[in-house]
Each structure stands twice: as structure tokens, then as C-alpha cells.
Coordinates of C-alpha atoms and ligand atoms in Angstrom, one line a residue:
X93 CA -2.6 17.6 -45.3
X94 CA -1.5 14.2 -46.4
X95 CA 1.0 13.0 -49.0
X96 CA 2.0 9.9 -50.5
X97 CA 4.5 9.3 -53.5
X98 CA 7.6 7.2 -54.4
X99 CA 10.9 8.3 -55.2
X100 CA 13.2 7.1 -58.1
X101 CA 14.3 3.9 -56.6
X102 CA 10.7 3.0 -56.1
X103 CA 11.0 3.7 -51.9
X104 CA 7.6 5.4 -50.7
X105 CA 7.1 8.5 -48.7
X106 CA 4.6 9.6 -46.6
X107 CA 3.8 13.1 -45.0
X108 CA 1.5 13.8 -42.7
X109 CA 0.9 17.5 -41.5
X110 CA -1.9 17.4 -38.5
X111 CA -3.1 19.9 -36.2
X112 CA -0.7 18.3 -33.4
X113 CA 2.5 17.4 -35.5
X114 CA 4.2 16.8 -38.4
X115 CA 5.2 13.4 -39.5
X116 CA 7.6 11.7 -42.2
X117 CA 7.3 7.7 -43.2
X118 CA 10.4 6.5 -45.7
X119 CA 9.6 3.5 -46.7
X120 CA 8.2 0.5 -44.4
X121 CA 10.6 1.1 -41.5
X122 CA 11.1 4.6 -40.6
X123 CA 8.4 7.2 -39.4
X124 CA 9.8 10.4 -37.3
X125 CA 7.4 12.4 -35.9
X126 CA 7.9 16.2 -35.0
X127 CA 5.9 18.7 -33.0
X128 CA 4.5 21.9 -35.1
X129 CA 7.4 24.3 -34.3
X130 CA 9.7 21.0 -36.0
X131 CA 11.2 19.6 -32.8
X132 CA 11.9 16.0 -33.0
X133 CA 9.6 13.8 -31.2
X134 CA 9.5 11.1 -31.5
X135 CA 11.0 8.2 -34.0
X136 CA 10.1 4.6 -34.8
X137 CA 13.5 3.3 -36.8
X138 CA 14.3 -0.7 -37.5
X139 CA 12.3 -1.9 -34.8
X140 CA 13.0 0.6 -32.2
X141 CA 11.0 3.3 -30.8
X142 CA 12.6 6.5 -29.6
X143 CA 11.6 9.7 -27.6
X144 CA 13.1 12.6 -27.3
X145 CA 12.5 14.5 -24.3
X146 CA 12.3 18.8 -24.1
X147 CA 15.6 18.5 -22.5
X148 CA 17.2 16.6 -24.8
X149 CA 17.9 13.4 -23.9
X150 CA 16.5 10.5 -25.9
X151 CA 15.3 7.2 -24.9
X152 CA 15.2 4.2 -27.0
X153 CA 12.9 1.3 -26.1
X154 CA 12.3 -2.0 -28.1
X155 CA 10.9 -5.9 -27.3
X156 CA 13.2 -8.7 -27.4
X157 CA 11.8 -12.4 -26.3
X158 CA 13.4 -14.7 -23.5
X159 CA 12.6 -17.6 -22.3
X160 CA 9.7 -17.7 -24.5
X161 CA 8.5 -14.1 -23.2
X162 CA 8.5 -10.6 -24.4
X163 CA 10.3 -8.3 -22.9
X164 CA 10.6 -4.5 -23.2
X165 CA 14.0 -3.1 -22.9
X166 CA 14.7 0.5 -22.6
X167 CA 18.2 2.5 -22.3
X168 CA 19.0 6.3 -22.3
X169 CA 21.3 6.6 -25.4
X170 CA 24.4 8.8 -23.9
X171 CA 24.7 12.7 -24.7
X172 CA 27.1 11.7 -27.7
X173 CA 24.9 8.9 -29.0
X174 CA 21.7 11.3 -29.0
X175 CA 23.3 14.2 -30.8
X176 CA 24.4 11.1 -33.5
X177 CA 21.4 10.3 -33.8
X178 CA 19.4 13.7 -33.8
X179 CA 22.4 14.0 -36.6
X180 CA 20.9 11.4 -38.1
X181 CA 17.3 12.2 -38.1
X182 CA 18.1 15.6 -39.9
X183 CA 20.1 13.7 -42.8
X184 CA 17.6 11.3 -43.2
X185 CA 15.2 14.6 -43.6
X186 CA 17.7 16.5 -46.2
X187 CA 17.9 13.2 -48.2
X188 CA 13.9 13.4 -48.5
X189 CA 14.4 16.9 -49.4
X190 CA 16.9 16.4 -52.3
X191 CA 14.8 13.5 -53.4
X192 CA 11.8 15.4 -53.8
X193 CA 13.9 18.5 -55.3
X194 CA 15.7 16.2 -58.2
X195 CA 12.7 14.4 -58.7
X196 CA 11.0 12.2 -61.2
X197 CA 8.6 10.9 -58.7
X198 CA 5.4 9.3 -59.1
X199 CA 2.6 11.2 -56.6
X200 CA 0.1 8.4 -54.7
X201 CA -1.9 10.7 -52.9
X202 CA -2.6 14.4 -51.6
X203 CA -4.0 17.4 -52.9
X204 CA -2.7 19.8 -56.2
X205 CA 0.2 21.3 -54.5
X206 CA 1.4 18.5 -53.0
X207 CA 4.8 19.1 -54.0
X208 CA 5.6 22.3 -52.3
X209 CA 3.7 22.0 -49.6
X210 CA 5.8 18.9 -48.6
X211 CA 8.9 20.7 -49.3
X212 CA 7.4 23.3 -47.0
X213 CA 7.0 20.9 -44.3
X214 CA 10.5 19.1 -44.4
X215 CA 11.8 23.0 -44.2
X216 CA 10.3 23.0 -40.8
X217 CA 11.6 19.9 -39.7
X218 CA 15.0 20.9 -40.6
X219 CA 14.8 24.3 -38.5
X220 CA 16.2 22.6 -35.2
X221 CA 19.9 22.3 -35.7
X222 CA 22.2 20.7 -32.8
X223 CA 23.1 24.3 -32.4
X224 CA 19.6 25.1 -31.7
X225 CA 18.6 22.3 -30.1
X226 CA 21.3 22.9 -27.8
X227 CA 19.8 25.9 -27.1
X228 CA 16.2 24.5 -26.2
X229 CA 17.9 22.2 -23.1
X230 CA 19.5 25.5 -21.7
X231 CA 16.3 27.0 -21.7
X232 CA 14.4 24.2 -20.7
X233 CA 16.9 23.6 -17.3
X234 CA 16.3 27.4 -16.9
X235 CA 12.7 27.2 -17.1
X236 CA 11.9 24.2 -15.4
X237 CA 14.9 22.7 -13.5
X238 CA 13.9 19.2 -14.1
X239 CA 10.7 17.7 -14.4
X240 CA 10.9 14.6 -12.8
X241 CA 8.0 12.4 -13.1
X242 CA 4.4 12.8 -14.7
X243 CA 1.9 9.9 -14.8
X244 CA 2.4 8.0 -18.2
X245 CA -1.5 9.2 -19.8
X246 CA 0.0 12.6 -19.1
X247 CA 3.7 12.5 -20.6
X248 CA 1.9 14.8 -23.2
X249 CA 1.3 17.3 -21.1
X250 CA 2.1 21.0 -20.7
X251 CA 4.3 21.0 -17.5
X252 CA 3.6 24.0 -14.9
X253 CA 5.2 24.4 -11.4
X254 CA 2.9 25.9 -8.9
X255 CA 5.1 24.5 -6.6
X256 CA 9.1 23.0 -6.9
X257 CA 9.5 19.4 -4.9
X258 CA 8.2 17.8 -2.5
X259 CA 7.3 19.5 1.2
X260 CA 8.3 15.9 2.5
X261 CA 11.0 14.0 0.3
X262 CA 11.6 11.8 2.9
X263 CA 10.4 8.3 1.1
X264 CA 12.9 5.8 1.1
X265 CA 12.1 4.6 -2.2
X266 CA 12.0 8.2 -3.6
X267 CA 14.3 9.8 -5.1
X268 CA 12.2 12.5 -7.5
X269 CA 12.7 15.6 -5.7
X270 CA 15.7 15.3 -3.3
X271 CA 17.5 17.6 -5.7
X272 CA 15.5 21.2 -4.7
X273 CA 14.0 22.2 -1.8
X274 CA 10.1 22.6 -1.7
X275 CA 8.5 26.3 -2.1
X276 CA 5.4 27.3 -3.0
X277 CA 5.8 30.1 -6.4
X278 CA 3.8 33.5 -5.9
X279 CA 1.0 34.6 -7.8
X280 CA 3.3 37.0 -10.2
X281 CA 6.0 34.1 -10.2
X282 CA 3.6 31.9 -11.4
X283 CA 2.3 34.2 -14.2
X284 CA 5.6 35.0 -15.8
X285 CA 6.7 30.8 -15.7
X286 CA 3.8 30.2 -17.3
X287 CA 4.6 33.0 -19.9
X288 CA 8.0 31.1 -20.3
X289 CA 6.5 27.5 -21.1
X290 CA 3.7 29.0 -23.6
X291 CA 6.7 31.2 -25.4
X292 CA 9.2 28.2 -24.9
X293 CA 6.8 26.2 -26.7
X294 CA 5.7 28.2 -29.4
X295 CA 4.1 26.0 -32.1
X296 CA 4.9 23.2 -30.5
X297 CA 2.0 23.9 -27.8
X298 CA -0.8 22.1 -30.3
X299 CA 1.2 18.6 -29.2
X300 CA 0.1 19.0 -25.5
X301 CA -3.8 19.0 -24.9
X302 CA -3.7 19.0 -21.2
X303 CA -1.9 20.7 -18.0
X304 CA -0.2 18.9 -15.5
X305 CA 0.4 21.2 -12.5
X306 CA 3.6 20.5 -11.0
X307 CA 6.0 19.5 -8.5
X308 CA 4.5 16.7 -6.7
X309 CA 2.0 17.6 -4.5
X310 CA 1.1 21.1 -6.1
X311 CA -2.5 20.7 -4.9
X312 CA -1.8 21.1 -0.9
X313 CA -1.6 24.6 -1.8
X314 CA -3.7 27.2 0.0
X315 CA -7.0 27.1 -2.0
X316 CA -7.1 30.9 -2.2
X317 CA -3.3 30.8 -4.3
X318 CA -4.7 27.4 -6.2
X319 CA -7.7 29.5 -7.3
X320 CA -5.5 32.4 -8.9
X321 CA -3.5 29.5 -9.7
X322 CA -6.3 28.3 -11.8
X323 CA -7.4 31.8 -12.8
X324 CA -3.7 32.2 -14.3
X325 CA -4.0 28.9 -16.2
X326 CA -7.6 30.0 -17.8
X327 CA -6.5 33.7 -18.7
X328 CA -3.2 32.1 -20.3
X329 CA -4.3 29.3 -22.3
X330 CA -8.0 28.4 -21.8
X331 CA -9.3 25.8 -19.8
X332 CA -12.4 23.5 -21.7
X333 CA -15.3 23.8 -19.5
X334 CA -16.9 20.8 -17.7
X335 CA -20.3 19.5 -18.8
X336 CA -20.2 20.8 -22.5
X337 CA -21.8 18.2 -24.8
X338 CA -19.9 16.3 -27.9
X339 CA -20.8 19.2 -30.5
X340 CA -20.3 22.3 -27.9
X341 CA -16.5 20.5 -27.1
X342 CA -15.6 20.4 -30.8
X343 CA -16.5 23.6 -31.4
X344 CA -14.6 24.7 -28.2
X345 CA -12.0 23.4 -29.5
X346 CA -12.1 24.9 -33.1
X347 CA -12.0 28.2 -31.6
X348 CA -9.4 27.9 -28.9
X349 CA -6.4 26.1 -30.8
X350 CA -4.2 26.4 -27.8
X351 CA -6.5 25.6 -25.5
X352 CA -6.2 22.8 -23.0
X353 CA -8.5 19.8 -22.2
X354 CA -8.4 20.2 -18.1
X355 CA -5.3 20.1 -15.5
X356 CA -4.1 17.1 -13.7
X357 CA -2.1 16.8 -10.5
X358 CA -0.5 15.1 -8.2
X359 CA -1.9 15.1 -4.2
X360 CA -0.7 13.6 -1.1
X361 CA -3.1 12.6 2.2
X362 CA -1.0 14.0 5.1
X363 CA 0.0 18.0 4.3
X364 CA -1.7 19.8 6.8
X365 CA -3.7 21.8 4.3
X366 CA -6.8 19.1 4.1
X367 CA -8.5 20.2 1.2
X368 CA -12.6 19.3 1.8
X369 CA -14.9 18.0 -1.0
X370 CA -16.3 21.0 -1.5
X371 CA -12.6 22.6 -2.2
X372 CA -12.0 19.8 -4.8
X373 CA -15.4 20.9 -6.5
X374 CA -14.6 24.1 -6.7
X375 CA -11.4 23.4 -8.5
X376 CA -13.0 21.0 -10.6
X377 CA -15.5 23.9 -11.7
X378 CA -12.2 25.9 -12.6
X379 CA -10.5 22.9 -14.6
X380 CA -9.4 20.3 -12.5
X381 CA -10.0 16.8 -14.4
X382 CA -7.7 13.9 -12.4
X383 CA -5.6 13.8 -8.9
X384 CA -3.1 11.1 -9.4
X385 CA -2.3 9.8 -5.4
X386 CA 0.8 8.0 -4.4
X387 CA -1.2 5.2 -2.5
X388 CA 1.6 2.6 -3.1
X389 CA 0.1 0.0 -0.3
X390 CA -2.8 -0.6 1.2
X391 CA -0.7 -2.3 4.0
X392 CA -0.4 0.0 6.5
X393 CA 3.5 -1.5 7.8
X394 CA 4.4 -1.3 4.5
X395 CA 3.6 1.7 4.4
X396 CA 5.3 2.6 7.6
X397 CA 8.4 0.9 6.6
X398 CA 8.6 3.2 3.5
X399 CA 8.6 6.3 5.8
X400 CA 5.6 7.3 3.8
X401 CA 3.4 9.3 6.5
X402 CA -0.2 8.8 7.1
X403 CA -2.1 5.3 6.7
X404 CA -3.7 3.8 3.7
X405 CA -7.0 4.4 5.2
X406 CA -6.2 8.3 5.2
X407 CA -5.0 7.7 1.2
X408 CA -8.7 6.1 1.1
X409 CA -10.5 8.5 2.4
X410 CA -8.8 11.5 0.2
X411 CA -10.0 9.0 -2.8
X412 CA -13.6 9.0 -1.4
X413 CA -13.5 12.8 -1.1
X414 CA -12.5 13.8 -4.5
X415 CA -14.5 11.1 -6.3
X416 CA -17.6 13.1 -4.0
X417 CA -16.1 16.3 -6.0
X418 CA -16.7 14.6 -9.4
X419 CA -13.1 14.3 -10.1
X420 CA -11.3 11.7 -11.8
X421 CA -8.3 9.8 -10.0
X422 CA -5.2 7.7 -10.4
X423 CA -4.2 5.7 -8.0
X424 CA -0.3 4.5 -7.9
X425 CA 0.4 1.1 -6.3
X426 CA 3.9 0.7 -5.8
X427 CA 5.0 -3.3 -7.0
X428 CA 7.6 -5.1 -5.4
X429 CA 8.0 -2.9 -2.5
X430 CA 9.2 -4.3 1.0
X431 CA 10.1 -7.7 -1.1
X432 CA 9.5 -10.9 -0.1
X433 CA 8.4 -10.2 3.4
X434 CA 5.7 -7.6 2.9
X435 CA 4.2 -9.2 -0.5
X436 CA 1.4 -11.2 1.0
X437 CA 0.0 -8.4 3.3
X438 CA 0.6 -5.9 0.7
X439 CA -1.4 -7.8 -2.3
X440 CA -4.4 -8.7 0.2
X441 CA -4.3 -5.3 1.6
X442 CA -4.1 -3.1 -1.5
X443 CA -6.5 -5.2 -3.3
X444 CA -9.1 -4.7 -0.7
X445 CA -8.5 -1.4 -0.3
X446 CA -8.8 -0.4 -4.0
X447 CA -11.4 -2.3 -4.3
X448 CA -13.1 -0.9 -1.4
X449 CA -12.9 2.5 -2.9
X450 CA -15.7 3.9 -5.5
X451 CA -13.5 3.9 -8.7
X452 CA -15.3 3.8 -12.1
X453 CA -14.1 3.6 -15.1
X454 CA -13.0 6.9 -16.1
X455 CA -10.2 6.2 -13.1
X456 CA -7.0 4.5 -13.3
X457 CA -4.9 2.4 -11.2
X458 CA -1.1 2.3 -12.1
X459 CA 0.8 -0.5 -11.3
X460 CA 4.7 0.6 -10.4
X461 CA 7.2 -1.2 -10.7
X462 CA 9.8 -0.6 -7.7
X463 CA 12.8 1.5 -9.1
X464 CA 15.7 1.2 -6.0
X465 CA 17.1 4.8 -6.3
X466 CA 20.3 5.7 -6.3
X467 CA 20.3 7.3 -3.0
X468 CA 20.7 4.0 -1.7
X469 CA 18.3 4.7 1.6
X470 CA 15.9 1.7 0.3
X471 CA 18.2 -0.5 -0.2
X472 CA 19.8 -0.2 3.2
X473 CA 16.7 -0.4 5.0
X474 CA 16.4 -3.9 3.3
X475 CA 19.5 -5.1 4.1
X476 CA 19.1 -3.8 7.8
X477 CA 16.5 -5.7 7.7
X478 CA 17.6 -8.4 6.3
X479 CA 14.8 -8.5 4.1
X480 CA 14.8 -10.1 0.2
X481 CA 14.2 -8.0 -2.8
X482 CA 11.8 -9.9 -5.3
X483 CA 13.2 -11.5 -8.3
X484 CA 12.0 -9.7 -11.5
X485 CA 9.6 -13.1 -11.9
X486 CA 8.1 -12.9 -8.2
X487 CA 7.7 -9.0 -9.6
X488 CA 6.1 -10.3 -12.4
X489 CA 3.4 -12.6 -10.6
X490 CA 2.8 -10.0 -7.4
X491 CA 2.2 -7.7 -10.9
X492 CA -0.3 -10.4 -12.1
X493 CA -1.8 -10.9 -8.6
X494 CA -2.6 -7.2 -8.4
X495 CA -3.8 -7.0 -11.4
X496 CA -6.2 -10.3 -11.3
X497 CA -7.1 -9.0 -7.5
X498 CA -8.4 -5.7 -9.1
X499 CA -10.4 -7.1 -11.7
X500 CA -13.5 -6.4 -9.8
X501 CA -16.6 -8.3 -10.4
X502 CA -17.3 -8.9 -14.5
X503 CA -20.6 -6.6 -14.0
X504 CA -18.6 -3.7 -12.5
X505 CA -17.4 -0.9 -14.9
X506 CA -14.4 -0.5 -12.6
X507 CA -11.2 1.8 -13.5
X508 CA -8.7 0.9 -16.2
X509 CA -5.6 -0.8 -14.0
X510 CA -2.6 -0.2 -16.1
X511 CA 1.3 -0.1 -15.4
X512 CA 3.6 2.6 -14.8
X513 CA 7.2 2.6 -15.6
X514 CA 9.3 5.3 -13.8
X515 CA 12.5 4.4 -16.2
X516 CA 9.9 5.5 -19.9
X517 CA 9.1 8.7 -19.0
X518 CA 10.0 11.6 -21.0
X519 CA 9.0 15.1 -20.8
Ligands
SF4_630 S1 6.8 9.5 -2.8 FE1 5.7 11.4 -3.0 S2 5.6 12.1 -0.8 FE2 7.2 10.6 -0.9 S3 9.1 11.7 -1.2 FE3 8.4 11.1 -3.2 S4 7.2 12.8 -4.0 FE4 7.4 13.1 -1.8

């Protein structure tokens, strides 16, 4: 349903109730968005985007120029700043409300009952409260912990752990999982947490179209546990099968509202469990769409100097074996890393690598920018090694070099090479 009208003071209103959310435009420079259930979302106010995130937090992001270059700047707002403005959202809602309720206003657009079902609408975007949404991040930390990372085309999706952390956490530039031990969830374990998350949810489940099968490297499980795994996932929500055509997905779709698109996940090329092409297939069978690898380098000291185990020959061949399985991949490049000193080997040797590999166009190559964590480990291996960080221009151009470098030929349908930004995501 879609409404239009302007209000007294000639300011215009739009509403738009979709499948996937709800949404409210006042006037030219505010549009909030809101999943079905009516948690806040997302918001786009004077210039600035914000997100909110299941746990709360909210992150503002807008573009400012320097130096006759656009920049995006970002910032978490602090815990009193994001209840303000949550505050704010919900007055700016209830001011819509009593506008509509005093009337005289002149409709645009929408169907008979425009009026009510509108009213209707802001009544469910006025039903989280602070008290409530205070609520959602206790159960949210209870549910999930944290969630740390997901890769940016999957911010959207519905989070499950099959696994917590990482069985190596040892990275010097990673800091995503040092907080929890690893440990693989049982069978019944798994079930009820994905109980919670659908329940959790609720309405709001029509926002998320995909699954993204958590911690980090949830897919060196045992392949008898990630087929129950998968059985769980396809019992519990519905998994679209592979191969339908245009016509056969939509009506999928249509009868399987909460139904999910595929599962992604994260892998890594040195757990001892070495999943085979034929493993990968099977799980792509069950719902398996993209495996998002950490390659970061194809230079194999950088690589070394990262305490990353393995070679980028190993990350390679774990590429060629699940595009033989028919699966989609995403391959991470980590920008910046090892500074000044490594930057020559690793731009020659990741572009040949990835360009080496047989990535089409349905794949994706992110390029990271290096995020020093707080830990501290990175930056005292550079200084032990009296190496130079790159200044956010040298960033910039090894970006730009990566990028040119995996262009590919102008004939080759190649993947989508794209950037990645550890400090925007939100779950
Ligand atoms: S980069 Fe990947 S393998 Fe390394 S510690 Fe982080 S999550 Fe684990």
C-alpha cells in the first residue's frame, strides 16, 4: 500500500507499506524506514544516513568533500546520543500521527481507505518504545553474543551460529572473535537458536531474504553435522531450491513468505576438515549459494607476516574447488596490509592470483580496507619491524591499483570487485 497527501502547512507525506518494511517520507528530507514488526531501521535525515543495528546501536554515515574529493565519514553515535535520537524518530512519528488525526489534509495518492490504513501503519511504528527497545538488545546479547562481521551484500541477512568464533583467532590484524572461544553448537542446540532468531524476529523476518551461517568459518564443520545443519535451516524457514526458473521462483516465493533465498558463509583453507568438491555440491544442493574466503594477499610473506596459516595458493585452490561445486564466492583482499614494504609484492601477487582464478560474474571480490584493531598485536609487529603504515592516499591508490589490476580483459564477464568497510556494518 502506498500513500501520498499534504498536511495543513502544505508539507508532504509519504507511506509506503511493502512486503519487507514499512516506510515514512516528511517532506523532502526525512524518510525512516522500519522492518514489519516496526523496529527502526534505518533513517535518511538532513543529509545523513543512519542504521540502526538489532543490538541497538546506531551508526551515522554522511559525505563531506576535501581537497576537492568526497569523502564518506561514519561515527557510532554514543549510547545517550542513540536513545536521543531513537527519541526523536518516535516524535517525529506521533507528530505524523496527530497531523493526520486533526486533519484537513489534501490526499495525492493511495487507495479508498487511505486514511486508516496509514494511521494503522504509524501505530506500528510507534510500538518499540525505549523501554522495549531496550529489551530487544538484552535479548539480542542473549541470543547471539555479538555478531561481529558479515560481508556487506549480506548485512541483510538472518544471522545463525552453527559455530561461535574462530578455531584460530590468531590473525594479527583480527580482532572479530578474540572475545569467545570457538565450539562447534549440537544438533539440538542448533535447533532451539534458531527457534530463538525466527521468534526474536517475528515480523521483522520479511526484511532478511537470505541466511548467513555464522561464526567465521562455520563451514569446516563435519559435513555429516553441516547436513543436519542444513536440514534444520530447511525444516525451519525454507530454503529456495536451486535451478527453478523466473516464474517457478516467484511463485516459490508467494507461497513461502518467510522463506529464504540460499545461505552464505564464511570458509577458511587450512582447518583440517578439507571439505572436497563433491562435499561443496552437496551443500549447494541443500542451499548453499556463496563462501565468502578471507584471501587478503596473494603474497605469500604477507601472508606469513599476518600469522594467517596456509599459502595463497591453498586459498586458490579452495576457490577452484567450490567454483567446481557450482557455488558462488567472495573473495576478501585485505588493502593496506604490511604497508609500505609489502605493497608492491602484494598488488602484483593478488592481482595475479585473482585473476588466475575462474571467477565470473556472479562472484565478488571485496576490497578491505585495513582496520588496525585495538589489540594492538598489528601494530607492534609494524613497529618491530620497523615497517611504515600507508597514508590514507597510498591506501587510496594501492585501492585503485587493485581495482584497475582486476579489471580483467574488457571481453571477460569477470566478478563484481567492490569494497568492504569493516567500520559500516550493522547487524
Ligand atoms: S582473519 Fe579469519 S582466520 Fe584469521 S583470526 Fe580472523 S576470523 Fe580467524
Amino acid at each position: 500500500m502506498f500513500a501520498a497527501w499534504e498536511g495543513a502547512g502544505g508539507k508532504r507525506f509519504l507511506f509506503h507499506e511493502k512486503p519487507e518494511s514499512l516506510s515514512l517520507a516528511v517532506g523532502e528530507t526525512t524518510v525512516l524506514t522500519y522492518d514489519r514488526a516496526g523496529r527502526p531501521y534505518a533513517a535518511f535525515l538532513k543529509g545523513r544516513n543512519y542504521r540502526r543495528g538489532l543490538d541497538n546501536r546506531v551508526l551515522e554515515k554522511w559525505s563531506e568533500v576535501q581537497a576537492g574529493r568526497k569523502v564518506r565519514r561514519r561515527r557510532w553515535l554514543s549510547p545517550a546520543e542513540a536513545e536521543h535520537f531513537l527519541d526523536r524518530l518516535r516524535g517525529l512519528v506521533q507528530e505524523v500521527q496527530a497531523d493526520l488525526g486533526r486533519g484537513p489534509v489534501r490526499a495525492l495518492q493511495g487507495p479508498e481507505d487511505w486514511r486508516e490504513r496509514v494511521q494503522a501503519g504509524l501505530a506500528t511504528l510507534l510500538r518499540y518504545d525505549g523501554a522495549r527497545l531496550e529489551e530487544e538488545r538484552q535479548r539480542y546479547r542473549q541470543i547471539y553474543g555479538s555478531v561481529s562481521i558479515l560481508p556487506p551484500d549480506q548485512y541483510r541477512a538472518v544471522v545463525v551460529q552453527a559455530t561461535e568464533g574462530c578455531h584460530w583467532n590468531r590473525c594479527i590484524f583480527c580482532d572479530l572473535y578474540r572475545d569467545r572461544p570457538f565450539r562447534i553448537r549440537s544438533r539440538e542446540e542448533f535447533r532451539a537458536h534458531v527457534q530463538e532468531v525466527k521468534s526474536f524476529l517475528g515480523a521483522g523476518l520479511t526484511l532478511r531474504k537470505s541466511i548467513f551461517l555464522g561464526d567465521a568459518n562455520a563451514l569446516i564443520v563435519a559435513q555429516a553435522s553441516l547436513r543436519a545443519f542444513f536440514s534444520i535451516l530447511e525444516e525451519e524457514f525454507g530454503l529456495l531450491p536451486p535451478h527453478l526458473s523466473g516464474p517457478e521462483r516467484a511463485a516459490w516465493r508467494a507461497a513461502h513468505p518467510e522463506g529464504m533465498e540460499g545461505v552464505y558463509a564464511f570458509i577458511d583453507a587450512f582447518s583440517p576438515q578439507r571439505k572436497a568438491v563433491e562435499d561443496f555440491a552437496e551443500l549447494r544442493q541443500r542451499g548453499l549459494r556463496r563462501v565468502y574466503v578471507g584471501l587478503e594477499t596473494g603474497h605469500a610473506p604477507l601472508l606469513r607476516w599476518l600469522n594467517k596459516p596456509g599459502c595463497p595458493e591453498d586459498l586458490g585452490a579452495l576457490i577452484v574447488r567450490l567454483k567446481e561445486a557450482g557455488l558462488q564466492v567472495g573473495v576478501i583482499l585485505l588493502v593496506g596490509a604490511g604497508g609500505e614494504a609489502f605493497a608492491a609484492g602484494h598488488v602484483a601477487d593478488s592481482v595475479a592470483l585473482v585473476n588466475r582464478l575462474p571467477l565470473d560474474e556472479g562472484d565478488l571480490v571485496y576490497l578491505s580496507e585495513l582496520v588496525e584493531p585495538p589489540h594492538g598485536e598489528y601494530s607492534r609487529q609494524m613497529a618491530a619491524d620497523h615497517l611504515t603504515p600507508l597514508s590514507p592516499e597510498q591506501m587510496r591508490l594501492q585501492r585503485e591499483a587493485l581495482r584497475s589490476g582486476l579489471q580483467g580483459p574488457s571481453d571477460r564477464r569477470g566478478p563484481k570487485v567492490t569494497t568492504y568497510d569493516l567500520r559500516e556494518f550493522v547487524y
